[in-house]
Coordinates of C-alpha atoms and ligand atoms in Angstrom, one line a residue:
Chain R
X1 CA 140.8 122.1 99.4
X2 CA 137.6 121.5 100.7
X3 CA 136.8 118.1 101.6
X4 CA 135.0 115.7 98.9
X5 CA 131.7 114.0 99.6
X6 CA 131.8 112.3 95.8
X7 CA 134.8 111.9 93.6
X8 CA 134.8 110.1 90.4
X9 CA 138.1 109.1 88.6
X10 CA 138.0 108.0 84.7
X11 CA 134.5 107.1 85.2
X12 CA 133.1 105.3 82.1
X13 CA 129.8 103.5 81.7
X14 CA 128.3 101.5 79.0
X15 CA 124.6 100.3 78.7
X16 CA 125.1 97.2 76.7
X17 CA 127.3 98.4 74.1
X18 CA 126.1 102.1 74.3
X19 CA 128.8 104.2 76.1
X20 CA 126.8 106.9 78.1
X21 CA 129.5 108.4 80.3
X22 CA 133.2 108.8 79.0
X23 CA 135.9 109.3 81.6
X24 CA 134.2 111.8 83.8
X25 CA 136.2 113.2 86.6
X26 CA 134.0 114.8 89.0
X27 CA 134.8 116.0 92.4
X28 CA 131.8 117.2 94.8
X29 CA 132.6 119.0 97.8
X30 CA 131.1 118.3 101.1
X31 CA 128.0 120.5 102.6
X32 CA 127.4 122.5 99.3
X33 CA 125.0 122.5 96.4
X34 CA 126.4 121.4 93.2
X35 CA 124.2 121.3 90.3
X36 CA 124.7 119.3 87.4
X37 CA 123.3 120.8 83.7
X38 CA 123.2 119.7 80.1
X39 CA 121.1 118.8 77.4
X40 CA 118.7 115.6 77.5
X41 CA 120.5 112.4 77.1
X42 CA 123.7 113.6 78.0
X43 CA 124.1 111.2 81.0
X44 CA 123.2 113.4 83.9
X45 CA 120.9 110.8 85.3
X46 CA 123.5 108.1 84.6
X47 CA 126.1 109.7 86.7
X48 CA 123.8 110.6 89.5
X49 CA 122.3 107.0 89.6
X50 CA 126.0 105.5 89.4
X51 CA 126.7 107.3 92.8
X52 CA 124.4 105.1 94.9
X53 CA 124.9 102.4 92.3
X54 CA 121.3 101.8 91.4
X55 CA 122.2 102.0 87.9
X56 CA 123.3 98.6 88.0
X57 CA 120.0 97.4 88.6
X58 CA 119.5 97.9 84.8
X59 CA 121.3 94.3 84.1
X60 CA 123.7 94.9 81.4
X61 CA 125.5 97.9 82.9
X62 CA 129.5 98.0 82.8
X63 CA 131.3 100.6 84.7
X64 CA 135.0 101.2 84.7
X65 CA 136.8 103.8 86.6
X66 CA 136.3 104.9 90.3
X67 CA 134.0 106.2 92.3
X68 CA 134.4 107.2 96.1
X69 CA 131.8 108.4 98.4
X70 CA 133.4 110.1 101.5
X71 CA 136.6 108.6 100.5
X72 CA 135.6 105.0 100.3
X73 CA 135.6 103.2 96.8
X74 CA 132.0 102.1 96.5
X75 CA 132.8 99.3 94.2
X76 CA 135.1 97.8 96.6
X77 CA 134.2 94.2 97.5
X78 CA 133.5 95.0 101.1
X79 CA 130.9 97.5 100.2
X80 CA 127.5 96.8 101.2
X81 CA 124.8 98.2 99.0
X82 CA 122.4 98.6 101.5
X83 CA 124.8 100.8 103.7
X84 CA 125.8 102.8 100.7
X85 CA 122.4 103.4 99.7
X86 CA 121.6 104.5 103.3
X87 CA 123.9 107.3 103.2
X88 CA 123.3 108.3 99.6
X89 CA 119.6 109.3 99.4
X90 CA 117.9 109.8 96.1
X91 CA 115.0 112.3 95.0
X92 CA 113.2 111.3 91.6
X93 CA 111.7 113.8 89.3
X94 CA 108.1 112.5 89.9
X95 CA 107.3 112.7 93.5
X96 CA 107.1 108.9 94.6
X97 CA 105.8 108.6 98.1
X98 CA 105.1 105.2 99.0
X99 CA 101.4 104.1 99.1
X100 CA 101.4 104.2 102.8
X101 CA 100.2 107.1 105.4
X102 CA 102.4 110.0 105.5
X103 CA 103.8 108.9 109.0
X104 CA 104.7 105.7 107.7
X105 CA 106.4 107.1 104.8
X106 CA 108.6 109.1 107.2
X107 CA 109.3 106.3 109.1
X108 CA 109.9 104.0 106.4
X109 CA 113.7 104.3 106.3
X110 CA 114.0 103.8 109.8
X111 CA 112.1 100.7 109.9
X112 CA 114.3 99.3 107.3
X113 CA 117.5 99.9 109.4
X114 CA 116.3 99.7 112.9
X115 CA 114.6 97.4 115.3
X116 CA 111.6 98.2 117.4
X117 CA 111.0 102.1 118.1
X118 CA 109.0 103.3 120.9
X119 CA 105.9 105.3 119.8
X120 CA 107.5 108.3 121.3
X121 CA 110.9 108.0 119.2
X122 CA 108.9 107.4 116.4
X123 CA 106.8 110.6 117.1
X124 CA 110.0 112.5 117.6
X125 CA 111.6 111.2 114.3
X126 CA 108.6 112.2 112.3
X127 CA 108.3 115.7 113.9
X128 CA 112.0 116.2 113.1
X129 CA 112.1 115.4 109.7
X130 CA 108.9 117.0 108.7
X131 CA 109.9 120.3 110.3
X132 CA 113.2 120.1 108.6
X133 CA 111.5 120.0 105.1
X134 CA 109.3 122.7 106.3
X135 CA 106.2 120.7 106.2
X136 CA 105.2 119.8 109.7
X137 CA 102.8 122.8 110.2
X138 CA 100.9 122.0 107.0
X139 CA 100.5 118.1 107.8
X140 CA 100.8 117.8 111.6
X141 CA 97.0 117.3 112.0
X142 CA 96.6 114.7 109.2
X143 CA 99.6 112.3 109.7
X144 CA 97.5 109.3 109.2
X145 CA 96.1 110.4 105.7
X146 CA 97.5 108.5 102.7
X147 CA 100.6 110.6 101.2
X148 CA 99.0 110.7 97.9
X149 CA 96.4 113.5 99.1
X150 CA 99.3 116.0 99.5
X151 CA 100.2 118.3 96.6
X152 CA 102.9 117.6 94.4
X153 CA 105.0 120.1 96.2
X154 CA 104.2 118.5 99.4
X155 CA 104.9 115.1 98.1
X156 CA 108.3 116.0 96.9
X157 CA 109.2 117.3 100.7
X158 CA 108.0 114.4 102.0
X159 CA 110.0 112.3 99.6
X160 CA 113.1 114.4 100.8
X161 CA 111.7 114.0 104.6
X162 CA 111.8 110.2 104.4
X163 CA 115.5 110.1 103.5
X164 CA 116.6 112.3 106.6
X165 CA 116.0 110.0 109.5
X166 CA 118.6 107.6 108.4
X167 CA 121.0 110.5 108.2
X168 CA 122.4 110.4 104.6
X169 CA 125.6 112.2 103.9
X170 CA 124.7 112.8 100.4
X171 CA 121.3 113.7 98.5
X172 CA 120.9 113.0 94.9
X173 CA 118.0 114.8 93.4
X174 CA 117.2 114.2 89.8
X175 CA 115.3 117.3 88.5
X176 CA 113.4 117.5 91.8
X177 CA 111.1 120.3 90.5
X178 CA 110.3 119.7 87.1
X179 CA 107.1 118.1 87.9
X180 CA 106.2 121.2 90.2
X181 CA 104.5 124.5 89.3
X182 CA 106.6 127.8 89.7
X183 CA 105.5 128.2 93.5
X184 CA 106.2 124.5 94.3
X185 CA 109.6 124.8 92.5
X186 CA 110.7 127.9 94.4
X187 CA 109.4 126.2 97.9
X188 CA 111.5 123.1 96.9
X189 CA 114.5 125.1 96.1
X190 CA 114.4 127.2 99.1
X191 CA 114.0 124.0 101.1
X192 CA 117.3 122.7 99.2
X193 CA 118.9 125.7 100.4
X194 CA 118.2 125.0 104.0
X195 CA 119.4 121.7 103.7
X196 CA 122.7 122.8 102.5
X197 CA 125.5 122.5 105.1
X198 CA 124.0 119.5 106.8
X199 CA 123.9 117.6 103.5
X200 CA 126.0 117.4 100.4
X201 CA 123.5 118.0 97.5
X202 CA 124.0 117.1 94.1
X203 CA 121.1 118.2 91.9
X204 CA 120.2 117.6 88.2
X205 CA 118.3 120.5 86.7
X206 CA 117.0 121.7 83.1
X207 CA 116.3 125.0 84.5
X208 CA 119.4 127.5 84.1
X209 CA 117.7 129.9 86.5
X210 CA 117.5 127.4 89.0
X211 CA 121.0 126.1 88.8
X212 CA 122.2 129.7 89.0
X213 CA 119.9 130.7 91.9
X214 CA 120.4 127.9 94.0
X215 CA 123.7 126.2 93.8
X216 CA 127.2 126.8 94.9
X217 CA 129.0 125.0 92.0
X218 CA 127.8 123.9 88.5
X219 CA 129.0 121.4 86.2
X220 CA 127.8 120.9 82.8
X221 CA 128.1 117.6 80.8
X222 CA 127.4 117.1 77.3
X223 CA 127.5 113.5 75.2
X224 CA 128.8 111.6 78.6
X225 CA 131.5 113.9 79.2
X226 CA 131.9 116.6 82.0
X227 CA 132.8 119.6 80.1
X228 CA 133.3 122.1 82.8
X229 CA 132.9 122.3 86.7
X230 CA 133.2 125.8 88.3
X231 CA 131.8 127.9 90.8
X232 CA 128.1 128.7 89.7
X233 CA 128.9 132.5 89.5
X234 CA 131.8 132.1 87.3
X235 CA 130.2 129.5 84.9
X236 CA 127.1 131.7 84.2
X237 CA 129.3 134.8 83.7
X238 CA 132.5 133.7 82.2
X239 CA 132.2 130.2 81.2
X240 CA 135.5 128.6 80.2
X241 CA 134.2 126.5 76.9
X242 CA 132.2 127.6 74.1
X243 CA 129.8 124.5 74.4
X244 CA 129.1 125.8 77.8
X245 CA 128.3 129.3 76.8
X246 CA 126.3 127.8 74.0
X247 CA 124.1 125.8 76.3
X248 CA 123.6 128.5 79.0
X249 CA 122.4 130.9 76.5
X250 CA 120.0 128.3 75.1
X251 CA 121.5 127.4 71.9
X252 CA 120.9 123.6 72.5
X253 CA 117.8 121.8 73.5
Chain A
X1 CA 76.1 126.8 60.3
X2 CA 77.5 123.5 61.6
X3 CA 74.9 121.6 59.8
X4 CA 75.6 117.7 59.0
X5 CA 76.8 116.9 55.8
X6 CA 76.3 113.9 53.7
X7 CA 79.3 112.6 55.3
X8 CA 78.5 113.0 58.5
X9 CA 75.5 111.0 58.0
X10 CA 77.0 108.4 56.7
X11 CA 79.8 108.2 59.5
X12 CA 76.8 108.2 61.9
X13 CA 75.1 105.1 60.1
X14 CA 78.1 103.3 60.4
X15 CA 78.7 104.0 64.0
X16 CA 75.1 103.0 65.0
X17 CA 75.3 99.7 62.9
X18 CA 78.6 98.8 64.6
X19 CA 77.3 99.5 67.9
X20 CA 74.1 97.3 67.3
X21 CA 76.4 94.8 66.2
X22 CA 78.4 94.7 69.3
X23 CA 75.5 95.1 71.4
X24 CA 74.0 91.9 69.9
X25 CA 77.3 90.0 70.3
X26 CA 76.9 90.8 73.8
X27 CA 73.5 90.0 74.1
X28 CA 74.0 86.5 72.5
X29 CA 76.8 85.9 74.8
X30 CA 75.0 86.7 77.9
X31 CA 71.9 84.7 76.9
X32 CA 73.2 81.4 77.4
X33 CA 74.4 82.1 80.8
X34 CA 71.0 83.9 81.7
X35 CA 69.0 80.7 80.3
X36 CA 71.0 78.5 81.9
X37 CA 70.9 80.0 85.3
X38 CA 67.0 80.5 85.1
X39 CA 66.6 77.2 84.0
X40 CA 68.5 75.9 86.9
X41 CA 66.6 78.0 89.2
X42 CA 63.2 77.1 87.8
X43 CA 63.9 73.5 88.0
X44 CA 65.9 73.0 90.8
X45 CA 64.8 75.4 93.3
X46 CA 61.8 73.3 94.5
X47 CA 63.9 70.4 95.6
X48 CA 66.1 72.5 97.5
X49 CA 65.4 72.5 101.4
X50 CA 67.8 71.8 104.8
X51 CA 67.1 68.2 104.4
X52 CA 68.5 68.2 100.7
X53 CA 71.2 69.8 101.8
X54 CA 72.2 68.1 104.7
X55 CA 70.7 64.6 104.1
X56 CA 72.5 61.5 102.8
X57 CA 71.6 60.0 99.2
X58 CA 69.2 57.2 99.5
X59 CA 67.3 54.7 97.4
X60 CA 70.2 54.2 95.0
X61 CA 70.8 58.0 94.7
X62 CA 67.3 58.7 93.4
X63 CA 66.3 60.4 96.7
X64 CA 67.8 62.0 99.7
X65 CA 70.2 64.8 100.0
X66 CA 73.6 65.4 99.0
X67 CA 75.3 66.3 102.2
X68 CA 78.5 64.0 101.6
X69 CA 79.0 65.5 98.2
X70 CA 78.9 68.8 99.4
X71 CA 81.2 68.4 102.2
X72 CA 83.7 66.5 99.8
X73 CA 83.8 69.4 97.3
X74 CA 84.3 71.9 100.1
X75 CA 87.3 69.8 101.4
X76 CA 88.7 69.2 98.2
X77 CA 88.5 72.7 97.1
X78 CA 89.9 74.0 100.4
X79 CA 93.1 71.4 100.4
X80 CA 93.7 72.4 96.7
X81 CA 93.7 76.3 97.7
X82 CA 96.3 75.1 100.7
X83 CA 98.5 73.6 98.3
X84 CA 98.5 75.8 95.3
X85 CA 98.1 79.3 96.5
X86 CA 101.3 79.6 98.6
X87 CA 103.1 77.9 95.9
X88 CA 101.8 79.8 93.1
X89 CA 102.3 83.2 94.8
X90 CA 105.8 82.1 95.7
X91 CA 106.6 81.2 92.1
X92 CA 104.9 84.3 90.5
X93 CA 107.0 86.8 93.4
X94 CA 110.0 84.7 92.4
X95 CA 109.5 85.3 88.5
X96 CA 108.3 88.9 88.8
X97 CA 110.7 90.2 91.4
X98 CA 113.7 88.3 91.3
X99 CA 114.4 86.3 88.5
X100 CA 116.8 87.9 85.8
X101 CA 115.6 88.2 82.3
X102 CA 117.2 85.2 80.6
X103 CA 116.4 82.0 78.5
X104 CA 115.5 79.9 81.6
X105 CA 113.0 82.4 82.8
X106 CA 111.6 82.6 79.5
X107 CA 111.2 79.0 79.1
X108 CA 109.6 78.8 82.6
X109 CA 107.0 81.3 81.8
X110 CA 106.3 79.7 78.5
X111 CA 106.0 76.4 80.4
X112 CA 103.3 78.0 82.8
X113 CA 101.3 79.3 79.9
X114 CA 101.4 75.9 78.3
X115 CA 100.4 74.2 81.5
X116 CA 97.4 76.4 81.8
X117 CA 96.2 74.8 78.0
X118 CA 96.8 71.1 79.1
X119 CA 93.4 69.4 78.9
X120 CA 92.0 68.3 82.4
X121 CA 91.6 64.8 81.7
X122 CA 95.7 64.8 81.1
X123 CA 96.1 66.5 84.5
X124 CA 93.6 63.6 86.0
X125 CA 96.0 60.7 84.3
X126 CA 99.1 62.7 85.7
X127 CA 97.6 62.8 89.2
X128 CA 96.9 59.1 88.9
X129 CA 100.5 58.4 88.2
X130 CA 101.9 61.0 90.4
X131 CA 99.8 61.4 93.5
X132 CA 97.9 58.1 93.8
X133 CA 100.5 55.6 92.5
X134 CA 103.7 57.2 92.8
X135 CA 103.5 59.1 96.1
X136 CA 101.1 56.4 97.2
X137 CA 98.5 58.7 98.4
X138 CA 96.0 56.1 97.0
X139 CA 92.5 57.5 95.8
X140 CA 92.1 60.1 98.4
X141 CA 91.3 63.7 98.8
X142 CA 94.7 64.4 99.0
X143 CA 95.5 63.1 95.7
X144 CA 92.3 64.8 94.3
X145 CA 93.3 68.2 95.5
X146 CA 97.0 68.0 94.5
X147 CA 95.9 67.0 90.9
X148 CA 93.5 70.1 91.0
X149 CA 96.4 72.4 92.6
X150 CA 98.8 71.3 89.7
X151 CA 96.0 72.2 87.3
X152 CA 95.0 75.6 88.5
X153 CA 98.6 76.6 89.5
X154 CA 99.1 78.5 86.3
X155 CA 96.0 80.5 86.8
X156 CA 97.3 81.7 90.3
X157 CA 100.8 82.4 88.9
X158 CA 99.4 84.3 85.9
X159 CA 97.1 86.5 87.9
X160 CA 99.7 86.9 90.7
X161 CA 102.5 87.8 88.1
X162 CA 100.2 90.4 86.6
X163 CA 99.2 92.1 89.7
X164 CA 102.5 92.3 90.7
X165 CA 103.7 94.0 87.7
X166 CA 100.9 96.5 88.0
X167 CA 102.5 97.8 91.1
X168 CA 104.4 101.0 89.9
X169 CA 108.1 100.6 89.4
X170 CA 108.5 104.0 91.3
X171 CA 107.5 102.4 94.4
X172 CA 110.3 99.7 94.3
X173 CA 112.8 102.2 93.3
X174 CA 112.1 104.5 96.2
X175 CA 112.4 101.6 98.6
X176 CA 115.7 100.5 96.9
X177 CA 117.0 103.8 97.2
X178 CA 116.5 103.9 100.8
X179 CA 118.6 100.6 101.2
X180 CA 115.7 98.2 101.3
X181 CA 116.5 94.8 100.5
X182 CA 114.1 93.1 97.5
X183 CA 112.6 91.3 100.3
X184 CA 111.8 94.2 102.2
X185 CA 110.5 95.8 99.3
X186 CA 108.3 92.8 98.4
X187 CA 106.9 92.6 101.9
X188 CA 106.0 96.0 102.6
X189 CA 105.3 97.5 99.4
X190 CA 104.8 95.2 96.4
X191 CA 102.6 92.4 98.0
X192 CA 100.4 94.8 99.8
X193 CA 99.4 96.5 96.8
X194 CA 99.0 93.3 94.7
X195 CA 96.7 91.5 97.1
X196 CA 93.3 92.3 95.4
X197 CA 94.7 91.2 92.0
X198 CA 96.2 88.0 93.6
X199 CA 92.5 87.4 95.3
X200 CA 90.9 87.5 91.6
X201 CA 93.4 84.6 90.4
X202 CA 92.2 82.8 93.6
X203 CA 88.5 83.3 92.9
X204 CA 89.1 82.1 89.4
X205 CA 90.7 78.9 90.5
X206 CA 88.0 78.3 93.1
X207 CA 85.5 78.4 90.3
X208 CA 87.1 76.1 88.3
X209 CA 88.1 73.7 91.0
X210 CA 84.9 73.2 92.6
X211 CA 83.6 72.4 89.0
X212 CA 86.0 70.3 87.5
X213 CA 85.0 66.5 87.5
X214 CA 87.7 64.8 85.2
X215 CA 90.6 65.6 87.5
X216 CA 89.1 64.1 90.6
X217 CA 87.0 61.1 89.3
X218 CA 90.2 58.8 89.0
X219 CA 92.0 60.3 92.1
X220 CA 89.6 60.9 94.8
X221 CA 86.1 61.2 94.3
X222 CA 84.1 58.1 94.7
X223 CA 80.7 57.3 92.8
X224 CA 78.8 56.6 96.2
X225 CA 80.0 57.0 99.7
X226 CA 77.6 58.0 102.3
X227 CA 79.7 58.9 104.8
X228 CA 81.9 62.0 105.5
X229 CA 85.6 61.6 105.1
X230 CA 87.7 61.5 108.2
X231 CA 91.0 62.3 106.7
X232 CA 92.5 63.8 103.7
X233 CA 93.6 60.1 102.9
X234 CA 89.8 59.1 102.7
X235 CA 87.9 59.0 99.3
X236 CA 84.9 61.1 99.3
X237 CA 81.6 62.2 97.2
X238 CA 82.1 65.3 95.2
X239 CA 79.4 67.4 93.7
X240 CA 80.6 67.6 90.3
X241 CA 80.8 64.0 90.1
X242 CA 77.7 63.1 91.9
X243 CA 76.0 65.6 89.0
X244 CA 77.8 63.7 86.4
X245 CA 76.6 60.2 87.8
X246 CA 73.0 61.0 88.5
X247 CA 72.6 62.4 85.3
X248 CA 73.8 59.6 83.2
X249 CA 74.4 56.5 85.4
X250 CA 71.6 56.0 87.3
X251 CA 68.2 55.1 86.1
X252 CA 64.7 56.5 87.7
X253 CA 66.3 59.8 88.8
X254 CA 63.6 62.4 89.3
X255 CA 64.0 65.3 87.0
X256 CA 64.5 67.9 89.9
X257 CA 67.2 66.2 91.3
X258 CA 70.2 67.1 89.0
X259 CA 69.0 70.5 88.7
X260 CA 68.9 70.9 92.5
X261 CA 72.6 69.5 92.7
X262 CA 73.9 71.8 89.9
X263 CA 72.2 74.8 91.3
X264 CA 74.1 74.2 94.7
X265 CA 77.2 73.4 92.8
X266 CA 77.0 76.9 91.2
X267 CA 75.8 78.3 94.9
X268 CA 79.2 76.9 96.5
X269 CA 81.0 78.8 93.8
X270 CA 79.3 81.9 94.5
X271 CA 79.6 81.9 98.3
X272 CA 83.2 81.3 98.0
X273 CA 83.7 83.9 95.3
X274 CA 81.8 86.3 97.5
X275 CA 83.8 85.8 100.6
X276 CA 86.7 86.6 98.5
X277 CA 85.3 89.6 97.0
X278 CA 84.3 90.9 100.6
X279 CA 87.7 90.5 101.7
X280 CA 88.9 92.3 98.8
X281 CA 86.4 95.1 99.6
X282 CA 87.7 95.1 103.1
X283 CA 91.3 95.6 101.9
X284 CA 90.5 98.3 99.5
X285 CA 88.8 100.4 102.4
X286 CA 91.9 99.6 104.6
X287 CA 94.3 100.8 102.1
X288 CA 96.0 104.0 103.1
X289 CA 96.3 105.7 99.7
Ligands
LIG301 N1 118.6 101.6 80.9 C1 119.2 102.2 79.8 N2 119.6 101.6 78.7 C2 120.0 102.2 77.7 N3 120.3 103.2 77.6 C3 120.1 104.2 78.3 C4 119.4 103.4 79.7 N4 119.2 104.8 80.4 C5 119.7 105.6 79.7 N5 120.3 105.2 78.5 C6 120.8 106.1 77.6 O1 121.9 106.8 78.1 C7 122.1 108.1 77.7 C8 122.1 109.2 78.9 O2 120.8 109.0 79.6 P1 120.6 109.6 81.0 O3 119.1 109.1 81.2 O4 121.6 109.7 81.8 O5 120.4 111.2 80.5 P2 120.1 112.7 81.1 O6 120.9 113.5 80.8 O7 119.5 112.2 82.6 O8 118.7 113.1 80.3 P3 117.3 113.7 80.4 O9 118.0 115.3 80.9 O10 116.6 113.5 79.5 O11 117.1 113.1 81.7 C9 120.6 108.4 76.8 O12 121.3 108.4 75.6 C10 119.9 107.5 77.1 O13 119.4 107.2 75.9
LIG302 MG1 117.8 112.4 83.7

């Protein structure tokens, strides 16, 4: 069996009295792209946000069960959230570059976690990260422009680039393409595919075609439960459960 | 085709009269301000000169200048700002960025709103009790400034809190997700983007502080004291109290004098406001997004 990047066991989660996740057992293998699909409100974002424990910020959130990232129980008392979030990066639905220059956006995470860097080191980090997300050529002459002048597609790539300098193991992406036009979607999908291997990617999507094109494994959730998790080809050709079949044929919203 | 119906005409008439109504309200409110300013400039301008600004009051305050009051007001305002802005901003940052949503926070927020509604004479008495007597600062610039600081703290806190909350949540989430602590997030992203709103609060505070009379008349401002203060423990003259005194307490004051004092008082506020507006514009131009 391949090594696991994320493993949840009997994970349940409540927002106040509302239960959003029911006994989810979910294994995400290292170095591949796993997509998470399911109708709106089924708990995809909740599951994603549990993995870097950002979900707890809401206040009245209660979790039971276990989540392991790279074999480490992330609820263990000796786990430092800062270190956890350093290795579990997150990309949002709406590109949210920080109100800084392009360059400072890329350097932001490094500056949080490392002391002074020389100018040369900084330049190297910026070039490497932007090249990895296929953005370097487009922005290398305007690194000191504010990040918001970029197109949405470029902004989303920048949001991915700014995670890379601190070498995360896992990238969580919550509908990273749904604010983009078809060209942008395709470009970001391509990018995700090139990051595969170096990073473990867990991506939530509403776009069946995207899940099918750009993921190795696919998991289907319904009403807070994980219904089915199989290789992508298999899920779209021979789904095991009736609900899965109904969903991928578009019989739910 | 497309001609107006009777109904369209009626709607149009209603729209026109509503619009005129709102316009006249606006004019009605603007008129007093313009009239007051006009009268001040017309009657006060002739007396204003360098000697007036830089001279001491003489002949039982019926002649001479206003220099000690001018300096006194500037000192009181500056010390009040030094006392209230850091405290107010810190409190607002705590309330908006750190405080959990519970009854204690709600009570504190309510308290701040109520503090903003307390009449200034009550603050004056509080200032006498707390700063003049209890802390033993005596009637002094320090006591007067601290009284004003307490009085204007709610303005600073509310303005700061509002501008902090105007910073999009997405920026904070982005930071937290990269493992930034709350403080790193506040320092690098939240505060820089809230600065201009905070400055607005400060501008408001300056205007109020410079013009207040009641809170300083028992705590640090003197009727007549034609010397410059040597330290924050001295009493001082102040523009607002000086205006009150020469308008109501001193006989045979030439008519132009109070108008001149009022004009200078408004001038001080305008200059201080312009400085912070200029600072805001400078910040905005420097902003990289
Ligand atoms: N902070 C919260 N407080 C209370 N309930 C919440 C909160 N966040 C989400 N929920 C509820 O939890 C359920 C799962 O939400 P979640 O956002 O995980 O769904 P999702 O699958 O990501 O949906 P979508 O596809 O619309 O993004 C929903 O019913 C939602 O209303
Ligand atoms: Mg979601």
